[in-house]
Amino acid sequence: MTCLFCQIITRKIPAHFIYEDDTHIAIMDKYPIHRGHSLVIPRKHHEKITDMPVEEVSALFSKVPSVAHAVIEATGADGFNIGQNNGRAANQIIPHVHVHIIPRYTTVGVAWPKRSIASEKELEDLAAKIRKCMKSA
């Protein structure tokens, strides 16, 4: 079975990109916990963070602040969570390392809501807004 994120990285499966460079991408989560939920993903496939060389882990997390800043600016969120799951027992759904950036809103509270399914239009509109904010980050 081919990795879903590897197929997104090679553009065999569409996604809403908000950032990309030679080593990483950032996309909108198709099943967001909150509006603006995004993923930062290394292009190189590793199933778990413990499979990665330390330098690659550092490079991955070095992308998080600028993507998070743009997501917060674009969504008007009051804060954000960073999540990184490893293995099925830790609720890792896609076996390719990725970091979740989950905007949080004081009006929603702190509970983790059930994930929604975002429309393609909503994802594309918000991805465009975040891409615009990435330029200022």
Coordinates of C-alpha atoms in Angstrom, one line a residue:
M1 CA 0.0 0.0 0.0
T2 CA 1.3 3.4 -0.9
C3 CA 1.5 6.1 1.7
L4 CA -1.3 8.8 1.5
F5 CA 1.1 11.6 2.4
C6 CA 3.7 10.4 -0.1
Q7 CA 1.0 10.5 -2.8
I8 CA 0.0 14.0 -1.7
I9 CA 3.7 15.1 -1.8
T10 CA 4.0 13.8 -5.4
R11 CA 0.7 15.4 -6.3
K12 CA -0.9 12.1 -7.2
I13 CA -3.7 13.0 -4.7
P14 CA -4.9 16.6 -4.4
A15 CA -4.5 18.6 -1.2
H16 CA -4.7 22.2 -0.1
F17 CA -1.1 23.3 0.1
I18 CA -0.2 26.2 2.3
Y19 CA 3.6 25.9 2.2
E20 CA 6.3 23.9 0.5
D21 CA 10.0 23.8 0.0
D22 CA 12.5 21.2 -1.0
T23 CA 12.2 19.2 2.2
H24 CA 8.7 19.9 3.7
I25 CA 5.1 20.7 2.9
A26 CA 2.2 22.1 4.9
I27 CA -1.4 21.3 4.0
M28 CA -4.9 21.8 5.4
D29 CA -6.2 18.8 7.4
K30 CA -9.1 17.5 5.5
Y31 CA -10.8 16.4 8.7
P32 CA -10.0 19.4 11.0
I33 CA -10.5 19.5 14.7
H34 CA -10.9 23.3 14.4
R35 CA -11.0 25.7 11.4
G36 CA -7.4 26.1 10.2
H37 CA -6.1 22.7 11.4
S38 CA -3.0 22.2 9.3
L39 CA -0.2 19.6 9.0
V40 CA 3.5 20.1 8.5
I41 CA 5.0 17.0 6.7
P42 CA 8.5 16.1 5.7
R43 CA 8.8 15.0 2.1
K44 CA 11.1 12.1 3.1
H45 CA 9.0 9.2 4.4
H46 CA 9.5 8.0 8.0
E47 CA 6.7 6.3 9.9
K48 CA 7.6 7.6 13.4
I49 CA 9.7 10.4 14.7
T50 CA 12.0 7.9 16.4
D51 CA 12.9 6.6 12.9
M52 CA 14.2 10.1 11.9
P53 CA 17.8 11.4 12.3
V54 CA 17.8 14.2 14.9
E55 CA 18.7 16.8 12.2
E56 CA 15.6 15.9 10.2
V57 CA 13.4 16.2 13.4
S58 CA 14.9 19.6 14.0
A59 CA 14.3 20.7 10.4
L60 CA 10.7 19.5 10.6
F61 CA 10.0 21.4 13.9
S62 CA 11.8 24.5 12.5
K63 CA 8.9 24.9 10.0
V64 CA 6.2 24.9 12.7
P65 CA 6.4 28.5 14.1
S66 CA 6.0 30.2 10.7
V67 CA 3.2 27.9 9.6
A68 CA 1.5 28.3 13.0
H69 CA 1.9 32.1 12.9
A70 CA 0.3 32.2 9.5
V71 CA -2.6 29.9 10.5
I72 CA -3.3 32.1 13.6
E73 CA -3.1 35.3 11.6
A74 CA -5.5 33.9 8.9
T75 CA -8.0 32.4 11.2
G76 CA -8.0 34.9 14.1
A77 CA -7.5 32.0 16.5
D78 CA -6.7 32.8 20.2
G79 CA -4.1 30.1 20.5
F80 CA -3.0 26.7 19.1
N81 CA -2.0 23.2 20.0
I82 CA 0.8 21.3 18.4
G83 CA 0.4 17.5 18.1
Q84 CA 2.6 14.7 16.9
N85 CA 1.4 11.1 17.2
N86 CA 3.6 8.0 16.8
G87 CA 2.1 4.6 16.2
R88 CA -1.5 3.3 16.0
A89 CA -1.8 3.2 19.8
A90 CA -1.0 7.0 19.9
N91 CA -3.8 7.6 17.3
Q92 CA -1.4 8.0 14.3
I93 CA -3.8 7.5 11.4
I94 CA -1.3 8.1 8.5
P95 CA 2.0 6.2 9.0
H96 CA 4.1 9.1 7.8
V97 CA 5.6 11.6 10.3
H98 CA 3.6 14.9 10.5
V99 CA 2.9 17.7 13.0
H100 CA -0.6 19.0 13.6
I101 CA -1.1 22.7 14.1
I102 CA -4.6 23.0 15.7
P103 CA -6.0 26.5 16.1
R104 CA -7.9 27.1 19.4
Y105 CA -10.7 29.5 20.0
T106 CA -11.8 30.8 23.4
T107 CA -15.4 30.8 22.3
V108 CA -15.2 27.0 21.7
G109 CA -13.6 26.0 25.0
V110 CA -10.8 23.5 25.6
A111 CA -12.6 20.2 24.9
W112 CA -11.5 18.3 21.8
P113 CA -14.5 18.3 19.5
K114 CA -15.4 15.6 17.1
R115 CA -13.6 16.2 13.8
S116 CA -15.6 17.7 11.0
I117 CA -15.4 17.2 7.2
A118 CA -14.4 20.5 5.6
S119 CA -15.7 21.3 2.1
E120 CA -13.2 21.7 -0.7
K121 CA -14.2 25.3 -1.1
E122 CA -13.6 26.1 2.6
L123 CA -10.2 24.3 2.5
E124 CA -9.1 26.1 -0.6
D125 CA -10.3 29.6 0.6
L126 CA -8.6 29.2 3.9
A127 CA -5.4 27.7 2.4
A128 CA -5.1 30.8 0.1
K129 CA -5.6 33.1 3.1
I130 CA -2.9 31.2 5.1
R131 CA -0.5 31.2 2.1
K132 CA -0.9 35.0 1.9
C133 CA 0.0 35.2 5.6
M134 CA 3.0 32.9 5.1
K135 CA 4.6 35.6 3.0
S136 CA 4.5 37.9 6.0
A137 CA 5.8 35.4 8.5

